[in-house]
């Protein structure tokens, strides 16, 4: 964690800029924004047409002069100006006026583990343009662990797995710090892409991006395990004719198609465990892994990890908002660090 708890207590609001959703926590008010990180722009005039849920519904359904953009990719701001405009509209006039009344506006933000300095700078400039005079950065892994109630401040091992859209982050924490961590460039979108490619190659069917999630939900129940439904019907567009067509998909083949990206996640978990001291690994045998993030809700993913690692695997109660809730707990002063004062000589 870059910022100290004392510095975070002075912050007035916290932002979790994710590739899929943007969340804003205002001190004293709680979570005030939880919207998709999307904005619809008129390319002829540069005017902002819609943000959040409305812009998300426009994806793939706009004329050529309207473009739906995503200013955040992989937890990194790739378009600072658009991210600022999106944040202003998501917060609304009332909340923005209340924040501007602060004499020295301070903000906190999540950043992915081991992110490069340019990405950190982009987050700072985004919030500075929004009006923040000072921006404190917190590692997403620590914020998420705090948000789901893990005892990160104790001298005991806790393992957190943040399943994002573009990346998966795995870490072992102890005494409020990261002991070992790995950032894997595989996330929920890699799973979606594997499903789309499988349907294209095996069934010559183009699946709209917004139809991938219903397909994953069709696997729910036992999800990625062999005990799930044997088949499900999918609607899409024929690759050759361009006409609408329905096919019955063998769910076992879909499960095989998504094993490749998930194998990289298992490799990352193994690398983190190999880099940990044996005493901490022994703690994890009982505590296991806690999964957070939007992609943690992929049906059956927890069972697959449980079988592969031999450790208990838990999904947080509200895995999608753990990171911003953790920032909120730090802002409100609900986290007390373990005192490690030097001994008198």
Short mmCIF file of C-alpha atoms in Angstrom, two decimals:
data_model
loop_
_atom_site.label_atom_id
_atom_site.label_comp_id
_atom_site.label_asym_id
_atom_site.label_seq_id
_atom_site.Cartn_x
_atom_site.Cartn_y
_atom_site.Cartn_z
CA UNK A 1 0.00 0.00 0.00
CA UNK A 2 1.54 3.29 -1.08
CA UNK A 3 -0.50 5.52 1.25
CA UNK A 4 -0.64 5.18 5.04
CA UNK A 5 -3.91 4.72 6.92
CA UNK A 6 -3.50 8.19 8.44
CA UNK A 7 -3.27 9.74 4.97
CA UNK A 8 -6.30 7.77 3.77
CA UNK A 9 -8.41 8.97 6.70
CA UNK A 10 -7.96 12.51 5.40
CA UNK A 11 -9.39 11.62 1.97
CA UNK A 12 -12.92 12.72 1.05
CA UNK A 13 -13.76 10.19 -1.66
CA UNK A 14 -12.37 7.02 -3.21
CA UNK A 15 -12.51 5.74 -6.80
CA UNK A 16 -12.14 2.26 -8.24
CA UNK A 17 -11.63 2.75 -11.98
CA UNK A 18 -12.18 -0.70 -13.44
CA UNK A 19 -12.19 -1.83 -17.05
CA UNK A 20 -15.82 -2.95 -16.71
CA UNK A 21 -17.29 -0.79 -13.94
CA UNK A 22 -16.43 2.45 -12.18
CA UNK A 23 -17.27 2.81 -8.50
CA UNK A 24 -17.06 5.89 -6.30
CA UNK A 25 -17.25 5.93 -2.49
CA UNK A 26 -17.87 9.27 -0.77
CA UNK A 27 -16.88 9.61 2.87
CA UNK A 28 -20.00 9.73 5.02
CA UNK A 29 -22.31 8.84 2.13
CA UNK A 30 -21.07 5.38 1.11
CA UNK A 31 -21.07 3.92 -2.39
CA UNK A 32 -22.66 6.55 -4.65
CA UNK A 33 -21.62 5.33 -8.12
CA UNK A 34 -21.56 1.77 -9.49
CA UNK A 35 -21.84 2.06 -13.27
CA UNK A 36 -20.19 0.55 -16.37
CA UNK A 37 -16.97 2.29 -17.47
CA UNK A 38 -18.41 3.31 -20.83
CA UNK A 39 -19.17 6.57 -22.62
CA UNK A 40 -20.96 7.21 -25.93
CA UNK A 41 -19.45 10.03 -28.01
CA UNK A 42 -20.63 11.81 -31.14
CA UNK A 43 -17.52 11.65 -33.34
CA UNK A 44 -18.71 14.58 -35.50
CA UNK A 45 -19.06 17.08 -32.66
CA UNK A 46 -17.13 15.45 -29.82
CA UNK A 47 -20.20 15.75 -27.59
CA UNK A 48 -20.76 13.21 -24.84
CA UNK A 49 -24.12 11.51 -25.43
CA UNK A 50 -24.36 9.00 -22.60
CA UNK A 51 -22.33 7.34 -19.85
CA UNK A 52 -22.69 4.28 -17.66
CA UNK A 53 -25.61 1.90 -18.14
CA UNK A 54 -27.10 3.86 -21.04
CA UNK A 55 -23.81 3.88 -22.96
CA UNK A 56 -23.30 0.17 -22.22
CA UNK A 57 -26.64 -0.69 -23.82
CA UNK A 58 -25.57 1.20 -26.95
CA UNK A 59 -22.57 -1.08 -27.55
CA UNK A 60 -22.80 -2.63 -31.01
CA UNK A 61 -26.07 -0.82 -31.76
CA UNK A 62 -24.96 2.67 -32.82
CA UNK A 63 -24.72 4.43 -36.20
CA UNK A 64 -21.24 5.12 -37.55
CA UNK A 65 -20.98 8.63 -36.09
CA UNK A 66 -21.59 7.45 -32.49
CA UNK A 67 -18.80 5.53 -30.79
CA UNK A 68 -18.90 3.79 -27.43
CA UNK A 69 -15.49 4.17 -25.78
CA UNK A 70 -13.96 2.67 -22.64
CA UNK A 71 -11.40 5.03 -21.08
CA UNK A 72 -10.10 2.34 -18.72
CA UNK A 73 -8.44 -0.89 -19.81
CA UNK A 74 -7.02 -3.50 -17.46
CA UNK A 75 -7.35 -1.19 -14.48
CA UNK A 76 -5.29 1.49 -16.28
CA UNK A 77 -6.62 4.80 -17.55
CA UNK A 78 -5.92 4.95 -21.30
CA UNK A 79 -7.86 8.16 -22.04
CA UNK A 80 -7.50 10.69 -19.22
CA UNK A 81 -9.80 13.37 -20.67
CA UNK A 82 -12.61 10.91 -21.38
CA UNK A 83 -12.23 9.33 -17.93
CA UNK A 84 -12.62 12.78 -16.34
CA UNK A 85 -15.72 13.56 -18.40
CA UNK A 86 -17.22 10.18 -17.58
CA UNK A 87 -16.60 10.64 -13.84
CA UNK A 88 -18.19 14.11 -13.83
CA UNK A 89 -21.39 12.82 -15.41
CA UNK A 90 -21.55 9.69 -13.26
CA UNK A 91 -21.23 11.66 -10.02
CA UNK A 92 -23.81 14.28 -10.97
CA UNK A 93 -23.96 17.99 -10.14
CA UNK A 94 -25.10 17.60 -6.52
CA UNK A 95 -22.25 15.34 -5.42
CA UNK A 96 -19.67 17.34 -7.40
CA UNK A 97 -20.75 20.58 -5.74
CA UNK A 98 -20.51 18.95 -2.29
CA UNK A 99 -16.99 17.75 -3.01
CA UNK A 100 -15.86 21.08 -4.42
CA UNK A 101 -16.77 22.77 -1.12
CA UNK A 102 -13.91 20.90 0.58
CA UNK A 103 -11.02 23.33 1.17
CA UNK A 104 -8.36 20.77 0.22
CA UNK A 105 -10.01 17.95 -1.70
CA UNK A 106 -8.25 14.59 -1.28
CA UNK A 107 -8.98 11.38 -3.18
CA UNK A 108 -7.95 7.74 -2.94
CA UNK A 109 -7.79 5.28 -5.83
CA UNK A 110 -7.03 1.61 -6.48
CA UNK A 111 -4.18 0.63 -8.77
CA UNK A 112 -3.32 -2.90 -9.95
CA UNK A 113 -0.36 -4.60 -8.32
CA UNK A 114 3.05 -3.82 -9.79
CA UNK A 115 1.61 -1.33 -12.27
CA UNK A 116 4.08 0.92 -14.09
CA UNK A 117 4.65 4.58 -13.05
CA UNK A 118 2.91 5.93 -16.17
CA UNK A 119 -0.28 4.11 -15.25
CA UNK A 120 -0.09 5.50 -11.71
CA UNK A 121 0.41 8.96 -13.13
CA UNK A 122 -2.64 8.58 -15.38
CA UNK A 123 -4.85 7.80 -12.37
CA UNK A 124 -3.48 10.79 -10.45
CA UNK A 125 -4.01 13.16 -13.39
CA UNK A 126 -7.55 11.86 -13.91
CA UNK A 127 -8.56 12.68 -10.34
CA UNK A 128 -6.52 15.90 -10.29
CA UNK A 129 -8.47 17.12 -13.31
CA UNK A 130 -11.62 16.22 -11.42
CA UNK A 131 -10.59 18.63 -8.65
CA UNK A 132 -8.53 16.55 -6.22
CA UNK A 133 -5.58 18.42 -4.75
CA UNK A 134 -3.95 15.23 -3.51
CA UNK A 135 -4.41 11.60 -4.62
CA UNK A 136 -3.45 8.59 -2.48
CA UNK A 137 -2.90 5.27 -4.28
CA UNK A 138 -3.70 1.88 -2.75
CA UNK A 139 -2.85 -1.53 -4.17
CA UNK A 140 -6.06 -3.23 -5.37
CA UNK A 141 -5.05 -6.46 -3.64
CA UNK A 142 -4.91 -4.84 -0.20
CA UNK A 143 -8.07 -2.78 -0.74
CA UNK A 144 -10.01 -5.87 -1.85
CA UNK A 145 -8.73 -7.92 1.10
CA UNK A 146 -9.83 -5.22 3.54
CA UNK A 147 -13.20 -4.90 1.78
CA UNK A 148 -14.05 -8.59 2.17
CA UNK A 149 -13.05 -8.66 5.83
CA UNK A 150 -9.75 -10.55 5.70
CA UNK A 151 -7.45 -9.95 8.72
CA UNK A 152 -4.65 -8.45 6.63
CA UNK A 153 -3.10 -6.60 9.57
CA UNK A 154 -2.31 -9.79 11.53
CA UNK A 155 0.89 -11.86 11.29
CA UNK A 156 -1.03 -14.61 9.51
CA UNK A 157 -1.26 -15.55 5.86
CA UNK A 158 -4.31 -14.56 3.83
CA UNK A 159 -4.58 -15.28 0.11
CA UNK A 160 -6.62 -13.01 -2.13
CA UNK A 161 -7.47 -13.47 -5.80
CA UNK A 162 -8.85 -10.46 -7.68
CA UNK A 163 -10.58 -11.68 -10.84
CA UNK A 164 -10.89 -8.72 -13.21
CA UNK A 165 -11.95 -8.35 -16.82
CA UNK A 166 -8.43 -8.15 -18.29
CA UNK A 167 -6.17 -9.39 -15.50
CA UNK A 168 -6.22 -11.72 -12.52
CA UNK A 169 -4.16 -10.73 -9.48
CA UNK A 170 -3.14 -13.24 -6.81
CA UNK A 171 -1.33 -12.41 -3.58
CA UNK A 172 -0.48 -13.65 -0.11
CA UNK A 173 -0.75 -10.93 2.55
CA UNK A 174 0.60 -10.67 6.07
CA UNK A 175 1.07 -7.76 8.49
CA UNK A 176 -0.73 -5.41 6.11
CA UNK A 177 1.73 -5.97 3.29
CA UNK A 178 2.09 -8.15 0.21
CA UNK A 179 4.45 -11.09 0.76
CA UNK A 180 4.19 -12.56 -2.74
CA UNK A 181 2.01 -11.58 -5.67
CA UNK A 182 1.50 -12.33 -9.34
CA UNK A 183 -0.39 -10.40 -12.00
CA UNK A 184 -1.73 -12.69 -14.74
CA UNK A 185 -2.85 -11.14 -18.07
CA UNK A 186 -5.96 -13.33 -18.17
CA UNK A 187 -9.40 -12.28 -16.97
CA UNK A 188 -13.08 -12.62 -17.62
CA UNK A 189 -12.77 -11.23 -21.13
CA UNK A 190 -10.29 -13.97 -22.07
CA UNK A 191 -12.89 -16.53 -21.03
CA UNK A 192 -15.55 -14.70 -23.06
CA UNK A 193 -13.22 -14.60 -26.09
CA UNK A 194 -12.54 -18.34 -25.81
CA UNK A 195 -16.28 -19.05 -25.86
CA UNK A 196 -16.87 -16.76 -28.87
CA UNK A 197 -14.01 -18.36 -30.81
CA UNK A 198 -15.23 -21.87 -30.02
CA UNK A 199 -18.71 -21.10 -31.37
CA UNK A 200 -17.25 -19.46 -34.47
CA UNK A 201 -14.95 -22.34 -35.34
CA UNK A 202 -17.11 -25.29 -34.32
CA UNK A 203 -20.60 -24.01 -35.19
CA UNK A 204 -19.89 -21.14 -37.65
CA UNK A 205 -21.89 -18.88 -35.36
CA UNK A 206 -21.02 -15.29 -34.44
CA UNK A 207 -22.11 -14.59 -30.91
CA UNK A 208 -22.80 -10.96 -29.90
CA UNK A 209 -20.58 -9.84 -27.04
CA UNK A 210 -23.56 -9.13 -24.79
CA UNK A 211 -24.80 -12.73 -25.22
CA UNK A 212 -21.70 -14.34 -23.70
CA UNK A 213 -22.77 -13.78 -20.10
CA UNK A 214 -26.18 -15.48 -20.59
CA UNK A 215 -24.31 -18.48 -22.00
CA UNK A 216 -22.15 -18.62 -18.88
CA UNK A 217 -25.28 -18.41 -16.73
CA UNK A 218 -26.72 -21.30 -18.71
CA UNK A 219 -23.82 -23.34 -17.34
CA UNK A 220 -24.70 -22.33 -13.79
CA UNK A 221 -25.78 -24.75 -11.15
CA UNK A 222 -22.68 -26.89 -11.38
CA UNK A 223 -21.14 -24.53 -13.90
CA UNK A 224 -17.75 -25.63 -15.12
CA UNK A 225 -18.06 -29.07 -13.57
CA UNK A 226 -19.11 -32.14 -15.61
CA UNK A 227 -22.36 -32.28 -13.59
CA UNK A 228 -23.76 -29.20 -15.33
CA UNK A 229 -26.41 -29.20 -18.09
CA UNK A 230 -25.52 -31.38 -21.09
CA UNK A 231 -26.47 -28.80 -23.72
CA UNK A 232 -28.02 -25.36 -24.17
CA UNK A 233 -29.48 -23.43 -27.10
CA UNK A 234 -27.62 -20.33 -28.34
CA UNK A 235 -28.83 -17.65 -30.76
CA UNK A 236 -26.39 -15.80 -33.01
CA UNK A 237 -25.53 -14.86 -36.59
CA UNK A 238 -24.42 -17.35 -39.22
CA UNK A 239 -20.85 -16.63 -40.33
CA UNK A 240 -21.56 -17.45 -44.00
CA UNK A 241 -25.08 -16.16 -44.67
CA UNK A 242 -25.31 -13.44 -42.02
CA UNK A 243 -28.76 -14.68 -41.01
CA UNK A 244 -29.96 -15.28 -37.47
CA UNK A 245 -29.53 -18.90 -36.46
CA UNK A 246 -29.85 -21.05 -33.34
CA UNK A 247 -27.64 -23.98 -32.45
CA UNK A 248 -27.60 -26.44 -29.57
CA UNK A 249 -24.20 -26.29 -27.94
CA UNK A 250 -22.56 -29.12 -26.04
CA UNK A 251 -21.60 -27.54 -22.71
CA UNK A 252 -18.80 -30.07 -22.19
CA UNK A 253 -17.08 -28.66 -25.30
CA UNK A 254 -17.55 -25.13 -23.96
CA UNK A 255 -15.94 -26.13 -20.68
CA UNK A 256 -12.96 -27.55 -22.58
CA UNK A 257 -12.64 -24.34 -24.61
CA UNK A 258 -12.23 -22.15 -21.54
CA UNK A 259 -9.70 -24.39 -19.80
CA UNK A 260 -6.77 -22.80 -21.67
CA UNK A 261 -7.08 -19.27 -20.21
CA UNK A 262 -7.92 -20.70 -16.78
CA UNK A 263 -4.74 -22.81 -16.82
CA UNK A 264 -2.71 -19.58 -16.75
CA UNK A 265 -4.49 -18.60 -13.55
CA UNK A 266 -3.56 -21.91 -11.93
CA UNK A 267 0.08 -21.39 -12.96
CA UNK A 268 0.03 -17.95 -11.32
CA UNK A 269 -1.33 -19.36 -8.07
CA UNK A 270 1.40 -22.01 -8.05
CA UNK A 271 4.09 -19.37 -8.58
CA UNK A 272 2.82 -17.27 -5.67
CA UNK A 273 2.80 -20.29 -3.35
CA UNK A 274 6.35 -21.23 -4.37
CA UNK A 275 7.55 -17.72 -3.50
CA UNK A 276 5.97 -17.79 -0.01
CA UNK A 277 7.70 -18.85 3.22
CA UNK A 278 6.61 -22.36 4.33
CA UNK A 279 4.98 -21.05 7.52
CA UNK A 280 2.60 -18.85 5.55
CA UNK A 281 1.75 -21.64 3.12
CA UNK A 282 0.85 -23.81 6.13
CA UNK A 283 -1.64 -21.12 7.23
CA UNK A 284 -3.24 -21.18 3.80
CA UNK A 285 -3.96 -24.90 4.03
CA UNK A 286 -6.75 -24.02 6.46
CA UNK A 287 -7.74 -20.53 5.29
CA UNK A 288 -7.57 -21.15 1.56
CA UNK A 289 -8.18 -18.58 -1.18
CA UNK A 290 -10.72 -15.76 -1.14
CA UNK A 291 -11.98 -14.71 -4.57
CA UNK A 292 -13.17 -11.19 -5.33
CA UNK A 293 -13.89 -9.25 -8.51
CA UNK A 294 -16.66 -9.49 -11.09
CA UNK A 295 -15.23 -12.57 -12.80
CA UNK A 296 -15.13 -14.46 -9.49
CA UNK A 297 -18.81 -15.18 -10.10
CA UNK A 298 -18.08 -17.29 -13.18
CA UNK A 299 -20.12 -20.43 -12.45
CA UNK A 300 -17.98 -23.29 -11.21
CA UNK A 301 -14.67 -21.41 -11.16
CA UNK A 302 -14.33 -21.84 -7.41
CA UNK A 303 -14.89 -25.60 -7.69
CA UNK A 304 -12.25 -25.87 -10.40
CA UNK A 305 -9.68 -24.01 -8.25
CA UNK A 306 -10.60 -26.12 -5.24
CA UNK A 307 -9.89 -29.33 -7.14
CA UNK A 308 -6.68 -28.03 -8.73
CA UNK A 309 -5.08 -26.55 -5.58
CA UNK A 310 -6.47 -28.82 -2.86
CA UNK A 311 -7.18 -25.72 -0.73
CA UNK A 312 -10.50 -24.24 0.41
CA UNK A 313 -11.80 -21.57 -1.99
CA UNK A 314 -14.30 -18.93 -0.88
CA UNK A 315 -16.13 -16.24 -2.86
CA UNK A 316 -16.62 -12.94 -1.03
CA UNK A 317 -20.17 -11.93 -0.17
CA UNK A 318 -20.15 -9.06 -2.66
CA UNK A 319 -17.05 -9.80 -4.74
CA UNK A 320 -17.58 -7.05 -7.31
CA UNK A 321 -17.44 -4.14 -4.83
CA UNK A 322 -14.81 -5.40 -2.35
CA UNK A 323 -12.04 -3.09 -3.57
CA UNK A 324 -14.01 0.15 -3.28
CA UNK A 325 -15.55 -0.99 0.01
CA UNK A 326 -12.06 -1.59 1.34
CA UNK A 327 -11.07 1.94 0.38
CA UNK A 328 -14.23 3.15 2.10
CA UNK A 329 -13.32 1.35 5.34
CA UNK A 330 -9.90 3.02 5.25
CA UNK A 331 -11.44 6.46 4.63
CA UNK A 332 -13.89 6.02 7.50
CA UNK A 333 -11.11 4.91 9.89
CA UNK A 334 -12.53 1.43 10.50
CA UNK A 335 -9.13 -0.29 10.07
CA UNK A 336 -6.67 -0.28 12.95
CA UNK A 337 -3.10 -1.28 12.03
CA UNK A 338 -1.09 -3.64 14.21
CA UNK A 339 1.34 -1.49 16.24
CA UNK A 340 4.93 -2.43 15.48
CA UNK A 341 6.79 0.12 17.57
CA UNK A 342 10.56 -0.36 17.91
CA UNK A 343 11.70 -1.83 21.22
CA UNK A 344 13.53 0.38 23.66
CA UNK A 345 17.23 -0.32 23.96
#
